[in-house]
Amino acid sequence: MVTDPRIKVFDTTLRDGEQSPGCSMNHQEKLRLAHQLDRLGVDVIEAGFPIASDGDFEAVKAIAAIIRRPIIAGLCRACRPDIERAWEALQHAARPRIHVFLATSDIHLKYKLRITRDECLAQARESVAFAKSLCPDVEFSPEDATRTDPEFLCQVLDAVVEAGATTLNIPDTVGYTVPSEFGDLIATIRRRVRGIENVTISAHCHNDLGMAVANTMAAIAAGARQVECTINGIGERAGNASLEEIVMALRVRHDRYPYETAISAEHLFPASQLLSEITGVPVQPNKAIIGRNAFAHEAGIHQDGVLKNPLTYEIMTPQSVGVPDSKLVLGKHSGRHALAIRCEQLGYQFDRRALDDIYRRFVRLADKIKHVEDHHLLELIRDTHKPAGSATPLFEPLPAAVSAAASAATPEPVRPFPMAPPTNAFGVPIPAEHHHDQQQEDYLWGV
C-alpha cells in the first residue's frame, strides 16, 4: 500500500499546453510564465520539446539556467537525436529531467510508428538506458497507455524500470478512459511491474470526454504520486487535466483525499490571468476555481444565503485561490435582499413598500439589459421616487447619498457587486491592506 501523502505537481503548460491551437509562446513569454509557475510551487516544469524548433530549444535552455528550485524537464521521442538535444538544453539545470515517450498501443504501432511490439520494447529499453547515461532523472511515458494491451504495457514498463527510469508516467493520451478503469490500470501496474516501489507513478490525462480531472483523482487514489496538468486546463484538443482543479479538489476534499501538494494556492488565479494575457485566450466564465463566475452569484436564493453566511454556497474562500473577493451580480434572478444591500451601499434605505416598488422596476430593467450596474440603479431610484416638498419621502438617504446622487449623472464604470461589510467567504473581516482598488479588481476579473 502507498502511504506517501505527498503529491508532486508536474506542470506541462509550457509544453503540452503550448501545443493548443493559438497558445504558442515565444522565449520571453515562456520564461515569464516559468517564473510564475515557480512562485506557484510546482514540483516539475516541463519547459518544452527541445527538438521541435530552435526557439523551443533556447527557451528550455534559458528556463533550465534561470529557474533553479523545481525540476526542469524536456520532452523527447525515444531516439538518440531527440535525447541528445534535450540533454543539451537541460544540462545546466539545477535539477534536470529527461522525459522520453514512445507509443505502445497497437493502433499507434501499426499506423503511426509502423513497428512491431518487439521493436517497441527494444526501442523503449535502449532509449531510457541512453537517457540515463546522460541524466540521473529519467521519466518514461508509454503514449496511448490507456488503449495499450495491459500485458504488453507492463512488459514495457518492466523494461524501462530495469533500464533506469525513475518516473513512469501513464498517459491517457486521447482522453479515452474513465475513472474506475484508470484506477484499475494504476493498481495493476503497481502489482505487476517489477521494481515499481522504487519509482514514482505519474498520471497524465486529457479531457476529450471531460473526465481528465476525475481520472487524475482516481489515479491518485490508486497510488499515483505525480500528476501532470496545465494552468486553465489548456492542451491538445479538449485540453489537459486542470492544475487548479486538482489542487483545490485535494484541499477541499481532504477527507476523501488525504494528500498534500506544495502549491501556494493563492497564486492560482494570478497564474491563470497571466497565461490568458500571454496567449490571448480567455478563460470561460464558468471555469471551476478561476473562471469569472466561480465566485459570482446572481440567483436571489443564492445571494440571500451568501449574504447571511458565505458557506451556504461557497466551498472555498475566493482569497484562498487568489481571487480578490466574491461578487454579487444584479440581474433578473436577484432577490430583494441583494437589491436592498446594494441600495444601502449606494446611500439609500427603503421601507418594505418602497423596496417592493423599486424591486418590480428593477426586474423589468434587468430583463432588458441583463446586468444592472450602479449607475442604472441610481437612475432607477431617482425616476421611481420624486417626493414633493410637502410629501413624506419613502426613503431616507444615508450620509453617503448626497455624494452618490451627485455623481449619478455620470455613469460609473462597470464593477463587481462587493460584499458588505467587507469579509471573506467565511465571514472573517478582510484587513484594509487586502482591499483592492476598482481598477485592479476589474483587471483581475478580466472585465
Short mmCIF file of N, CA and C in Angstrom, two decimals, residues 327-393:
data_model
loop_
_atom_site.label_atom_id
_atom_site.label_comp_id
_atom_site.label_asym_id
_atom_site.label_seq_id
_atom_site.Cartn_x
_atom_site.Cartn_y
_atom_site.Cartn_z
N LYS A 327 -18.44 38.18 -5.64
CA LYS A 327 -19.22 39.31 -6.16
C LYS A 327 -20.65 38.85 -6.38
N LEU A 328 -21.56 39.75 -6.09
CA LEU A 328 -22.97 39.51 -6.34
C LEU A 328 -23.37 40.32 -7.56
N VAL A 329 -23.91 39.65 -8.55
CA VAL A 329 -24.28 40.29 -9.80
C VAL A 329 -25.77 40.60 -9.75
N LEU A 330 -26.14 41.85 -9.99
CA LEU A 330 -27.55 42.22 -10.01
C LEU A 330 -28.13 41.95 -11.39
N GLY A 331 -28.99 40.96 -11.45
CA GLY A 331 -29.67 40.60 -12.70
C GLY A 331 -31.09 40.18 -12.39
N LYS A 332 -31.78 39.67 -13.40
CA LYS A 332 -33.21 39.38 -13.23
C LYS A 332 -33.48 38.27 -12.21
N HIS A 333 -32.44 37.48 -11.87
CA HIS A 333 -32.63 36.41 -10.90
C HIS A 333 -32.36 36.87 -9.47
N SER A 334 -31.89 38.11 -9.31
CA SER A 334 -31.54 38.60 -7.98
C SER A 334 -32.80 38.82 -7.14
N GLY A 335 -32.61 38.78 -5.83
CA GLY A 335 -33.74 38.96 -4.91
C GLY A 335 -33.70 40.30 -4.21
N ARG A 336 -34.70 40.55 -3.37
CA ARG A 336 -34.83 41.82 -2.65
C ARG A 336 -33.67 42.05 -1.68
N HIS A 337 -33.18 40.96 -1.07
CA HIS A 337 -32.11 41.12 -0.09
C HIS A 337 -30.87 41.73 -0.73
N ALA A 338 -30.44 41.17 -1.84
CA ALA A 338 -29.25 41.69 -2.53
C ALA A 338 -29.50 43.11 -3.02
N LEU A 339 -30.69 43.37 -3.56
CA LEU A 339 -31.01 44.71 -4.04
C LEU A 339 -30.97 45.71 -2.89
N ALA A 340 -31.55 45.37 -1.76
CA ALA A 340 -31.56 46.28 -0.61
C ALA A 340 -30.15 46.58 -0.12
N ILE A 341 -29.30 45.53 -0.06
CA ILE A 341 -27.93 45.72 0.38
C ILE A 341 -27.19 46.67 -0.55
N ARG A 342 -27.39 46.49 -1.86
CA ARG A 342 -26.68 47.35 -2.80
C ARG A 342 -27.18 48.79 -2.73
N CYS A 343 -28.47 48.96 -2.55
CA CYS A 343 -29.01 50.31 -2.39
C CYS A 343 -28.41 50.98 -1.15
N GLU A 344 -28.27 50.23 -0.06
CA GLU A 344 -27.68 50.78 1.15
C GLU A 344 -26.23 51.19 0.90
N GLN A 345 -25.50 50.38 0.14
CA GLN A 345 -24.12 50.70 -0.16
C GLN A 345 -24.01 51.95 -1.02
N LEU A 346 -25.05 52.23 -1.78
CA LEU A 346 -25.09 53.44 -2.60
C LEU A 346 -25.65 54.63 -1.83
N GLY A 347 -26.14 54.41 -0.61
CA GLY A 347 -26.57 55.52 0.22
C GLY A 347 -28.06 55.64 0.45
N TYR A 348 -28.84 54.60 0.17
CA TYR A 348 -30.29 54.68 0.30
C TYR A 348 -30.84 53.51 1.11
N GLN A 349 -31.79 53.84 2.00
CA GLN A 349 -32.52 52.82 2.74
C GLN A 349 -34.01 52.97 2.43
N PHE A 350 -34.70 51.84 2.26
CA PHE A 350 -36.11 51.86 1.90
C PHE A 350 -36.93 51.09 2.92
N ASP A 351 -38.19 51.55 3.11
CA ASP A 351 -39.11 50.68 3.84
C ASP A 351 -39.58 49.58 2.90
N ARG A 352 -40.34 48.61 3.42
CA ARG A 352 -40.70 47.45 2.61
C ARG A 352 -41.51 47.82 1.37
N ARG A 353 -42.46 48.77 1.53
CA ARG A 353 -43.31 49.14 0.39
C ARG A 353 -42.48 49.79 -0.71
N ALA A 354 -41.57 50.69 -0.31
CA ALA A 354 -40.73 51.36 -1.30
C ALA A 354 -39.79 50.37 -1.98
N LEU A 355 -39.24 49.43 -1.18
CA LEU A 355 -38.34 48.43 -1.75
C LEU A 355 -39.08 47.55 -2.76
N ASP A 356 -40.31 47.17 -2.46
CA ASP A 356 -41.10 46.37 -3.41
C ASP A 356 -41.28 47.12 -4.72
N ASP A 357 -41.54 48.41 -4.62
CA ASP A 357 -41.73 49.23 -5.82
C ASP A 357 -40.45 49.27 -6.65
N ILE A 358 -39.33 49.54 -5.95
CA ILE A 358 -38.04 49.56 -6.64
C ILE A 358 -37.74 48.21 -7.26
N TYR A 359 -38.04 47.14 -6.53
CA TYR A 359 -37.72 45.79 -6.99
C TYR A 359 -38.48 45.44 -8.27
N ARG A 360 -39.79 45.79 -8.33
CA ARG A 360 -40.58 45.48 -9.54
C ARG A 360 -39.96 46.17 -10.76
N ARG A 361 -39.58 47.42 -10.60
CA ARG A 361 -39.00 48.16 -11.71
C ARG A 361 -37.60 47.62 -12.06
N PHE A 362 -36.86 47.23 -11.02
CA PHE A 362 -35.53 46.64 -11.22
C PHE A 362 -35.61 45.37 -12.07
N VAL A 363 -36.57 44.48 -11.77
CA VAL A 363 -36.70 43.23 -12.52
C VAL A 363 -37.04 43.51 -13.97
N ARG A 364 -37.92 44.48 -14.23
CA ARG A 364 -38.25 44.81 -15.62
C ARG A 364 -37.02 45.33 -16.35
N LEU A 365 -36.22 46.16 -15.65
CA LEU A 365 -35.00 46.68 -16.27
C LEU A 365 -34.00 45.55 -16.53
N ALA A 366 -33.86 44.64 -15.55
CA ALA A 366 -32.90 43.54 -15.69
C ALA A 366 -33.27 42.62 -16.83
N ASP A 367 -34.55 42.46 -17.11
CA ASP A 367 -34.98 41.65 -18.25
C ASP A 367 -34.47 42.22 -19.56
N LYS A 368 -34.29 43.54 -19.59
CA LYS A 368 -33.88 44.19 -20.83
C LYS A 368 -32.37 44.26 -20.98
N ILE A 369 -31.66 44.55 -19.87
CA ILE A 369 -30.22 44.81 -20.00
C ILE A 369 -29.34 43.77 -19.34
N LYS A 370 -29.93 42.70 -18.80
CA LYS A 370 -29.21 41.56 -18.21
C LYS A 370 -28.53 41.90 -16.88
N HIS A 371 -27.54 42.78 -16.86
CA HIS A 371 -26.85 43.13 -15.62
C HIS A 371 -27.11 44.60 -15.30
N VAL A 372 -27.58 44.85 -14.10
CA VAL A 372 -27.87 46.20 -13.66
C VAL A 372 -26.68 46.73 -12.87
N GLU A 373 -26.05 47.77 -13.40
CA GLU A 373 -24.89 48.36 -12.74
C GLU A 373 -25.33 49.50 -11.82
N ASP A 374 -24.36 50.07 -11.10
CA ASP A 374 -24.69 51.08 -10.10
C ASP A 374 -25.39 52.30 -10.70
N HIS A 375 -24.89 52.79 -11.84
CA HIS A 375 -25.49 53.99 -12.40
C HIS A 375 -26.92 53.72 -12.88
N HIS A 376 -27.19 52.47 -13.35
CA HIS A 376 -28.57 52.11 -13.71
C HIS A 376 -29.46 52.17 -12.47
N LEU A 377 -28.95 51.64 -11.37
CA LEU A 377 -29.74 51.56 -10.15
C LEU A 377 -30.03 52.96 -9.60
N LEU A 378 -29.05 53.84 -9.65
CA LEU A 378 -29.26 55.21 -9.17
C LEU A 378 -30.29 55.94 -10.02
N GLU A 379 -30.24 55.74 -11.33
CA GLU A 379 -31.23 56.36 -12.21
C GLU A 379 -32.63 55.82 -11.91
N LEU A 380 -32.70 54.51 -11.66
CA LEU A 380 -33.98 53.90 -11.36
C LEU A 380 -34.55 54.46 -10.04
N ILE A 381 -33.70 54.65 -9.04
CA ILE A 381 -34.15 55.22 -7.77
C ILE A 381 -34.68 56.63 -7.96
N ARG A 382 -33.96 57.43 -8.72
CA ARG A 382 -34.41 58.82 -8.95
C ARG A 382 -35.73 58.87 -9.69
N ASP A 383 -35.86 57.99 -10.72
CA ASP A 383 -37.08 58.01 -11.52
C ASP A 383 -38.27 57.46 -10.75
N THR A 384 -38.03 56.56 -9.81
CA THR A 384 -39.12 55.92 -9.08
C THR A 384 -39.64 56.81 -7.95
N HIS A 385 -38.75 57.52 -7.26
CA HIS A 385 -39.13 58.30 -6.08
C HIS A 385 -38.73 59.75 -6.26
N LYS A 386 -39.73 60.61 -6.54
CA LYS A 386 -39.51 62.04 -6.67
C LYS A 386 -40.47 62.75 -5.71
N PRO A 387 -40.21 62.70 -4.41
CA PRO A 387 -41.14 63.27 -3.43
C PRO A 387 -41.30 64.78 -3.57
N ALA A 388 -42.55 65.28 -3.45
CA ALA A 388 -42.81 66.72 -3.46
C ALA A 388 -42.32 67.31 -2.15
N GLY A 389 -42.23 68.66 -2.11
CA GLY A 389 -41.69 69.31 -0.92
C GLY A 389 -42.49 69.02 0.33
N SER A 390 -43.84 68.83 0.21
CA SER A 390 -44.65 68.59 1.39
C SER A 390 -44.88 67.11 1.67
N ALA A 391 -44.37 66.28 0.78
CA ALA A 391 -44.61 64.84 0.95
C ALA A 391 -43.59 64.23 1.89
N THR A 392 -43.95 63.10 2.49
CA THR A 392 -43.03 62.34 3.33
C THR A 392 -42.26 61.37 2.43
N PRO A 393 -40.94 61.49 2.36
CA PRO A 393 -40.19 60.59 1.47
C PRO A 393 -40.39 59.13 1.87
#
